[in-house]
Amino acid sequence: MRLNKTHSFTLYRMRHPKLSDIIGIINKKYPFSLAEEWDNVGLQLGDPGQEIRKVMVALDPLPEVIDEAISQNCQLLITHHPLIFSPLRQITASDSTGRSILKAAGNNLALLAMHTNYDIANDGLNDLLAARLGLQATRPLKPSSRNELAKLVTFIPADHFEQVRSALLPHTAPIGRYRNCSFSTRGEGTFLPLEGARPATGTVGIHEQVSEQRLEILIQRQNLTKAIKTLLTVHPYEEPAFDCYPLLNETTDTGLGRIGELHPTTTLKELAVTAGHSLGCKGIRMVGNPAVTIKTIALCSGSGISLLHDAVRAGADLLLTGDIKYHDAREAEALGIALLDAGHFPTEQLMVFAVRDYLAATSAACHLSLDLVAAGCEHDPFTPVTLCNTDQGA
């Protein structure tokens, strides 16, 4: 095949990413700061400066998964569930976690977990689950209440306003389904340049009055440092004035679980069958009248029964999740909401191929050469057994 100059140039620029590059790619789309406080996400083992050529994605950092990653010459294993969840007092070969850490470290295999940050983030695991079920008009079931937003305010001379605002808008946080949101108002700025100053406007020793515009933008707190760096780069003033305000706003576009509408409506029994097939379940447990009509569905991947009351308050006809216990089912009956227990593994294994494909597309767009594979040895640990009726008579 003959390559033109453009193709040749692109291939020439391709390079293998460092581990820090991959961490940055993930953090931009699925910020680790979104994770629940009890969780442990991000880089668990490895050197951020290590060159990464091949990555495996899996649900669990099981010993057999680590063995598979090593056998395929991977330098990074990305999992949903973290290997190191609680603080460790020691790392020895006397327990499974210690053996896995030692084996990974001995084979230069870095470990990275994207757990509840991936559950909560837009286009994360719960959105994957909602899409698989065909839900429409989805939104977070339990919006995040963590203080993740900040307001950046700066003051710009009128003739440079659009230049500075255009540079800052890519850093802004969306408000619902709206992006590039900002507010401005006109005013007057005053300053007195002192000896040694190099003012863009005015003269040292002379009091100045300048027509300025106040710009206000909403920013995710993890993006604030980059936004300020951009501001200092593009602002015409030698010492631009700016204010940063932490906000207590509830972040309605991110949160735990999802709730949405099913069109057309269906019965609980029909939904159990279609959801089970869609998720590849070996079996699915159902709580409620099989003939009841289901329209509004709440869901949470993995173990999400703690969102039962949130689902009821949101007006859901059904909560779909995994790991439902007996007394949870009884409480749902009392509350008048149906349940589907599709299992922990089926509701979360969707992440493996989604993360693999996201990293493949993003690394290619960044001209990074990266081989990505999905773990092949994982399976649902639960196997349903069909019982035959037997004659119980004497």
Coordinates of C-alpha atoms in Angstrom, one line a residue:
M1 CA 0.0 0.0 0.0
R2 CA 1.4 3.4 -1.0
L3 CA 1.2 6.0 1.9
N4 CA 0.9 9.7 1.0
K5 CA 2.9 12.3 2.9
T6 CA 0.1 13.0 5.3
H7 CA -0.1 9.3 6.4
S8 CA 3.7 9.1 6.6
F9 CA 3.8 12.2 8.9
T10 CA 1.1 10.8 11.1
L11 CA 2.9 7.5 11.5
Y12 CA 6.2 9.3 12.3
R13 CA 4.6 11.2 15.1
M14 CA 3.1 8.1 16.8
R15 CA 4.7 7.3 20.1
H16 CA 4.1 5.0 23.0
P17 CA 2.4 6.8 25.9
K18 CA 3.7 7.0 29.4
L19 CA 1.6 5.8 32.2
S20 CA 0.9 9.4 33.2
D21 CA -0.5 10.0 29.8
I22 CA -3.1 7.3 30.2
I23 CA -4.0 8.5 33.7
G24 CA -4.5 11.9 32.3
I25 CA -6.7 10.6 29.5
I26 CA -8.9 8.7 31.9
N27 CA -9.1 11.5 34.5
K28 CA -10.2 14.0 31.8
K29 CA -13.3 11.9 30.9
Y30 CA -13.9 10.1 34.2
P31 CA -12.4 12.3 36.9
F32 CA -11.0 10.4 39.9
S33 CA -12.3 13.2 42.1
L34 CA -15.8 12.0 41.4
A35 CA -15.2 8.8 43.4
E36 CA -17.0 8.2 46.7
E37 CA -14.9 9.1 49.8
W38 CA -14.7 5.5 50.9
D39 CA -13.4 4.3 47.5
N40 CA -9.8 3.9 46.3
V41 CA -9.3 4.8 42.7
G42 CA -6.5 5.8 40.4
L43 CA -3.0 4.4 40.1
Q44 CA -2.5 1.7 42.7
L45 CA 0.9 0.3 41.6
G46 CA 3.4 1.6 39.1
D47 CA 5.7 4.3 37.9
P48 CA 3.9 7.2 36.2
G49 CA 7.0 7.7 33.9
Q50 CA 6.9 4.1 32.6
E51 CA 6.4 3.6 28.9
I52 CA 3.2 1.7 28.1
R53 CA 2.9 -0.4 25.0
K54 CA 0.0 -2.7 25.8
V55 CA -2.9 -2.4 28.2
M56 CA -5.5 -5.0 29.5
V57 CA -8.9 -4.0 30.8
A58 CA -10.8 -6.2 33.2
L59 CA -13.5 -6.1 35.8
D60 CA -11.6 -7.6 38.7
P61 CA -7.8 -7.8 39.4
L62 CA -8.0 -11.5 40.0
P63 CA -4.8 -13.6 40.2
E64 CA -5.7 -15.3 36.9
V65 CA -6.3 -11.9 35.3
I66 CA -2.9 -10.6 36.4
D67 CA -1.4 -13.8 35.1
E68 CA -3.1 -13.3 31.7
A69 CA -1.9 -9.6 31.6
I70 CA 1.7 -10.7 32.2
S71 CA 1.5 -13.6 29.7
Q72 CA 0.3 -11.1 27.1
N73 CA 3.2 -8.7 27.9
C74 CA 1.0 -5.9 29.2
Q75 CA 2.5 -3.1 31.1
L76 CA -0.8 -1.8 32.6
L77 CA -3.9 -3.6 33.9
I78 CA -7.0 -1.3 34.3
T79 CA -9.8 -2.8 36.4
H80 CA -13.1 -1.6 37.8
H81 CA -12.7 -3.0 41.2
P82 CA -9.5 -1.9 43.0
L83 CA -7.0 -4.5 44.2
I84 CA -5.9 -2.3 47.1
F85 CA -9.1 -1.2 48.8
S86 CA -8.1 -0.6 52.4
P87 CA -4.8 0.5 53.8
L88 CA -2.3 -2.4 54.0
R89 CA -0.1 -3.0 57.0
Q90 CA 2.2 -5.4 55.1
I91 CA 2.7 -6.8 51.6
T92 CA 3.7 -10.4 51.8
A93 CA 3.1 -13.7 49.8
S94 CA 1.0 -15.0 52.7
D95 CA -2.3 -13.6 51.3
S96 CA -3.8 -13.3 47.8
T97 CA -3.6 -9.5 47.7
G98 CA 0.1 -9.5 48.7
R99 CA 0.9 -12.2 46.2
S100 CA -0.8 -10.3 43.4
I101 CA 1.0 -7.1 44.2
L102 CA 4.4 -8.8 44.4
K103 CA 3.8 -10.6 41.1
A104 CA 2.6 -7.4 39.3
A105 CA 5.5 -5.4 40.6
G106 CA 8.0 -8.1 39.7
N107 CA 6.7 -8.1 36.1
N108 CA 6.5 -4.3 35.7
L109 CA 2.7 -4.5 35.5
A110 CA 1.1 -1.3 36.7
L111 CA -2.4 -1.4 38.3
L112 CA -5.1 1.3 37.9
A113 CA -8.7 1.2 39.2
M114 CA -11.6 3.3 37.9
H115 CA -14.4 2.3 40.3
T116 CA -17.1 4.7 41.6
N117 CA -15.7 7.6 39.5
Y118 CA -16.6 5.5 36.5
D119 CA -20.0 4.7 38.0
I120 CA -20.8 8.3 38.6
A121 CA -19.3 10.1 35.5
N122 CA -21.3 10.9 32.4
D123 CA -20.9 8.2 29.8
G124 CA -19.7 5.9 32.5
L125 CA -21.0 2.5 33.7
N126 CA -24.5 3.5 34.7
D127 CA -25.1 5.3 31.4
L128 CA -23.8 2.1 29.6
L129 CA -26.3 0.1 31.6
A130 CA -29.2 2.5 30.9
A131 CA -28.4 2.5 27.1
R132 CA -28.3 -1.3 27.1
L133 CA -31.8 -1.4 28.6
G134 CA -33.0 1.2 26.1
L135 CA -33.8 4.0 28.6
Q136 CA -34.5 7.5 27.3
A137 CA -34.2 10.9 29.0
T138 CA -31.9 9.5 31.7
R139 CA -30.5 11.5 34.6
P140 CA -28.6 10.7 37.8
L141 CA -30.8 8.9 40.3
K142 CA -28.9 10.5 43.3
P143 CA -27.2 13.7 42.1
S144 CA -23.8 14.3 43.6
S145 CA -23.8 16.8 46.5
R146 CA -20.0 17.0 46.8
N147 CA -18.4 20.4 46.5
E148 CA -16.9 19.9 43.0
L149 CA -17.7 23.2 41.4
A150 CA -16.0 26.6 41.6
K151 CA -16.6 30.0 40.0
L152 CA -13.8 31.8 38.3
V153 CA -14.2 35.6 38.0
T154 CA -11.8 37.9 36.2
F155 CA -11.8 41.5 34.9
I156 CA -10.8 42.1 31.3
P157 CA -10.3 45.3 29.3
A158 CA -13.1 45.6 26.9
D159 CA -11.0 45.4 23.7
H160 CA -9.5 42.0 24.8
F161 CA -12.7 40.5 26.3
E162 CA -13.7 38.1 23.5
Q163 CA -10.1 36.8 23.2
V164 CA -9.9 36.0 26.9
R165 CA -13.4 34.5 27.1
S166 CA -12.9 32.3 24.1
A167 CA -9.7 30.9 25.6
L168 CA -11.5 30.1 28.9
L169 CA -14.7 28.6 27.6
P170 CA -13.2 25.2 26.9
H171 CA -12.5 24.9 30.7
T172 CA -16.1 25.6 31.7
A173 CA -18.4 23.0 33.3
P174 CA -21.6 22.2 31.5
I175 CA -24.9 23.3 33.1
G176 CA -27.3 20.5 32.3
R177 CA -27.3 20.2 28.5
Y178 CA -25.7 23.6 27.9
R179 CA -22.0 24.2 27.4
N180 CA -19.8 27.3 27.1
C181 CA -21.8 29.2 29.7
S182 CA -20.6 32.5 31.0
F183 CA -21.8 35.9 32.4
S184 CA -20.4 39.3 31.9
T185 CA -21.1 42.9 33.0
R186 CA -19.4 46.2 32.2
G187 CA -17.6 48.2 34.8
E188 CA -14.6 50.4 35.5
G189 CA -11.2 49.2 36.8
T190 CA -8.7 51.4 38.5
F191 CA -5.0 50.9 39.3
L192 CA -1.7 52.7 39.9
P193 CA 1.3 51.1 38.3
L194 CA 4.3 51.2 40.7
E195 CA 8.0 51.5 39.9
G196 CA 9.2 48.4 38.0
A197 CA 5.7 47.5 36.6
R198 CA 5.2 47.1 32.9
P199 CA 1.5 47.9 32.4
A200 CA -0.2 46.9 29.2
T201 CA -2.3 50.0 29.6
G202 CA -1.2 53.2 31.3
T203 CA 2.0 54.7 32.7
V204 CA 4.0 54.1 35.8
G205 CA 3.1 56.5 38.6
I206 CA -0.2 57.7 37.0
H207 CA -3.5 56.5 38.3
E208 CA -5.5 54.8 35.5
Q209 CA -9.2 54.2 34.9
V210 CA -10.0 51.5 32.3
S211 CA -13.3 50.2 30.9
E212 CA -13.4 46.6 31.8
Q213 CA -15.8 43.6 31.7
R214 CA -16.3 41.2 34.6
L215 CA -16.4 37.6 33.4
E216 CA -17.9 34.8 35.4
I217 CA -17.6 31.1 34.5
L218 CA -18.4 27.8 36.2
I219 CA -15.5 25.3 36.5
Q220 CA -15.0 21.8 37.7
R221 CA -12.6 22.1 40.6
Q222 CA -10.1 19.7 39.1
N223 CA -9.9 21.9 36.0
L224 CA -9.4 25.2 38.0
T225 CA -5.6 25.1 37.9
K226 CA -5.5 24.7 34.1
A227 CA -8.1 27.5 33.7
I228 CA -6.0 29.9 35.8
K229 CA -2.9 29.0 33.8
T230 CA -4.8 29.8 30.6
L231 CA -6.1 33.0 32.1
L232 CA -2.6 34.2 33.0
T233 CA -1.3 33.3 29.5
V234 CA -4.0 35.1 27.4
H235 CA -4.9 38.1 29.7
P236 CA -3.2 41.3 28.4
Y237 CA -2.5 42.6 31.9
E238 CA 0.9 41.9 33.6
E239 CA -1.0 41.1 36.9
P240 CA -4.6 40.1 36.0
A241 CA -7.0 40.2 38.9
F242 CA -9.2 37.1 39.4
D243 CA -11.3 35.5 42.2
C244 CA -12.1 31.8 42.8
Y245 CA -15.2 30.9 44.7
P246 CA -16.0 27.4 46.0
L247 CA -19.6 26.5 45.4
L248 CA -22.1 24.4 47.3
N249 CA -24.3 23.8 44.3
E250 CA -25.6 20.2 43.8
T251 CA -24.1 18.8 40.7
T252 CA -27.2 17.5 38.9
D253 CA -25.4 16.2 35.8
T254 CA -23.4 13.6 37.7
G255 CA -24.3 11.2 40.5
L256 CA -25.0 7.7 41.5
G257 CA -27.3 5.5 39.5
R258 CA -29.6 6.5 36.7
I259 CA -33.4 6.9 36.1
G260 CA -35.1 7.1 32.8
E261 CA -38.2 6.2 30.7
L262 CA -38.9 3.0 28.8
H263 CA -40.7 3.4 25.5
P264 CA -42.9 1.5 24.9
T265 CA -43.8 0.3 28.4
T266 CA -43.7 -3.4 29.2
T267 CA -44.6 -5.7 32.0
L268 CA -42.2 -6.7 34.8
K269 CA -42.0 -10.3 33.5
E270 CA -41.3 -9.2 29.9
L271 CA -38.6 -6.7 31.1
A272 CA -36.9 -9.4 33.2
V273 CA -36.6 -11.6 30.1
T274 CA -35.4 -8.8 27.8
A275 CA -33.0 -7.4 30.4
G276 CA -31.6 -10.8 31.2
H277 CA -30.8 -11.5 27.5
S278 CA -29.5 -8.0 26.9
L279 CA -27.0 -8.3 29.8
G280 CA -26.1 -11.9 29.2
C281 CA -27.4 -13.0 32.6
K282 CA -27.4 -16.7 33.5
G283 CA -30.5 -15.9 35.6
I284 CA -32.4 -12.9 36.9
R285 CA -34.4 -12.5 40.1
M286 CA -37.6 -10.6 40.2
V287 CA -39.6 -8.9 43.0
G288 CA -43.1 -7.7 42.3
N289 CA -46.2 -8.6 40.3
P290 CA -45.1 -10.1 37.0
A291 CA -48.0 -8.3 35.2
V292 CA -47.3 -4.8 36.5
T293 CA -46.6 -2.2 33.9
I294 CA -43.1 -0.8 33.9
K295 CA -42.3 2.7 32.5
T296 CA -39.9 4.5 34.7
I297 CA -36.8 2.5 35.6
A298 CA -34.1 3.3 38.2
L299 CA -30.9 1.4 38.0
C300 CA -27.4 1.1 39.6
S301 CA -24.7 -1.2 38.5
G302 CA -23.2 -3.7 40.9
S303 CA -24.6 -3.3 44.4
G304 CA -27.1 -0.5 44.3
I305 CA -29.9 -1.4 46.7
S306 CA -28.9 1.5 49.0
L307 CA -30.6 3.7 46.4
L308 CA -34.0 2.0 46.9
H309 CA -35.5 5.0 48.7
D310 CA -34.1 7.4 46.1
A311 CA -35.8 5.3 43.4
V312 CA -39.1 5.5 45.3
R313 CA -38.8 9.3 45.8
A314 CA -38.0 9.7 42.1
G315 CA -41.2 7.9 41.1
A316 CA -39.6 4.8 39.6
D317 CA -41.7 1.7 38.9
L318 CA -38.6 -0.5 39.2
L319 CA -35.1 -0.6 40.5
L320 CA -32.6 -2.8 38.6
T321 CA -29.3 -3.6 40.3
G322 CA -27.4 -6.6 41.8
D323 CA -26.7 -8.3 45.2
I324 CA -30.3 -7.8 46.5
K325 CA -30.8 -9.4 49.9
Y326 CA -34.0 -10.9 51.4
H327 CA -35.0 -8.0 53.7
D328 CA -34.3 -5.5 50.8
A329 CA -36.9 -7.4 48.8
R330 CA -39.4 -7.3 51.6
E331 CA -38.9 -3.6 52.0
A332 CA -39.4 -3.0 48.3
E333 CA -42.7 -5.0 48.5
A334 CA -43.8 -2.7 51.3
L335 CA -42.8 0.4 49.4
G336 CA -44.6 -0.8 46.2
I337 CA -41.7 -0.8 43.9
A338 CA -40.6 -3.7 41.7
L339 CA -37.0 -5.1 41.7
L340 CA -34.8 -6.9 39.2
D341 CA -31.6 -8.5 40.5
A342 CA -29.5 -8.9 37.4
G343 CA -26.4 -9.8 39.3
H344 CA -23.2 -7.9 40.1
F345 CA -21.1 -9.3 37.2
P346 CA -23.6 -8.8 34.4
T347 CA -24.4 -5.2 35.3
E348 CA -20.7 -4.2 35.5
Q349 CA -18.8 -6.3 32.9
L350 CA -20.0 -3.8 30.3
M351 CA -17.1 -1.6 31.3
V352 CA -14.4 -3.8 29.9
F353 CA -15.1 -3.3 26.2
A354 CA -16.3 0.3 26.7
V355 CA -13.1 1.4 28.5
R356 CA -11.0 -0.5 26.0
D357 CA -12.7 1.2 23.0
Y358 CA -12.6 4.7 24.7
L359 CA -8.8 4.4 25.2
A360 CA -8.3 3.1 21.7
A361 CA -10.1 6.0 20.1
T362 CA -8.6 8.6 22.4
S363 CA -5.0 7.4 22.1
A364 CA -5.3 7.2 18.3
A365 CA -6.6 10.8 18.3
C366 CA -3.6 11.8 20.4
H367 CA -1.2 10.0 18.0
L368 CA -0.3 7.5 20.7
S369 CA 0.6 3.9 19.8
L370 CA -1.2 1.6 22.2
D371 CA -2.3 -2.0 22.0
L372 CA -5.5 -2.6 24.0
V373 CA -7.0 -6.0 24.9
A374 CA -9.9 -7.2 27.1
A375 CA -9.3 -9.9 29.7
G376 CA -10.5 -13.3 28.4
C377 CA -10.5 -15.3 31.6
E378 CA -13.3 -13.5 33.6
H379 CA -16.6 -15.1 34.2
D380 CA -19.6 -14.7 36.6
P381 CA -18.9 -16.7 39.7
F382 CA -22.6 -17.5 40.2
T383 CA -24.1 -20.4 38.2
P384 CA -27.9 -21.0 38.5
V385 CA -29.0 -24.6 39.0
T386 CA -32.4 -25.6 37.5
L387 CA -34.2 -27.9 40.0
C388 CA -36.6 -30.6 38.7
N389 CA -39.8 -31.3 40.5
T390 CA -39.7 -34.6 42.4
D391 CA -42.4 -36.7 44.0
Q392 CA -42.4 -35.8 47.6
G393 CA -45.1 -38.3 48.6
A394 CA -44.6 -41.3 50.8

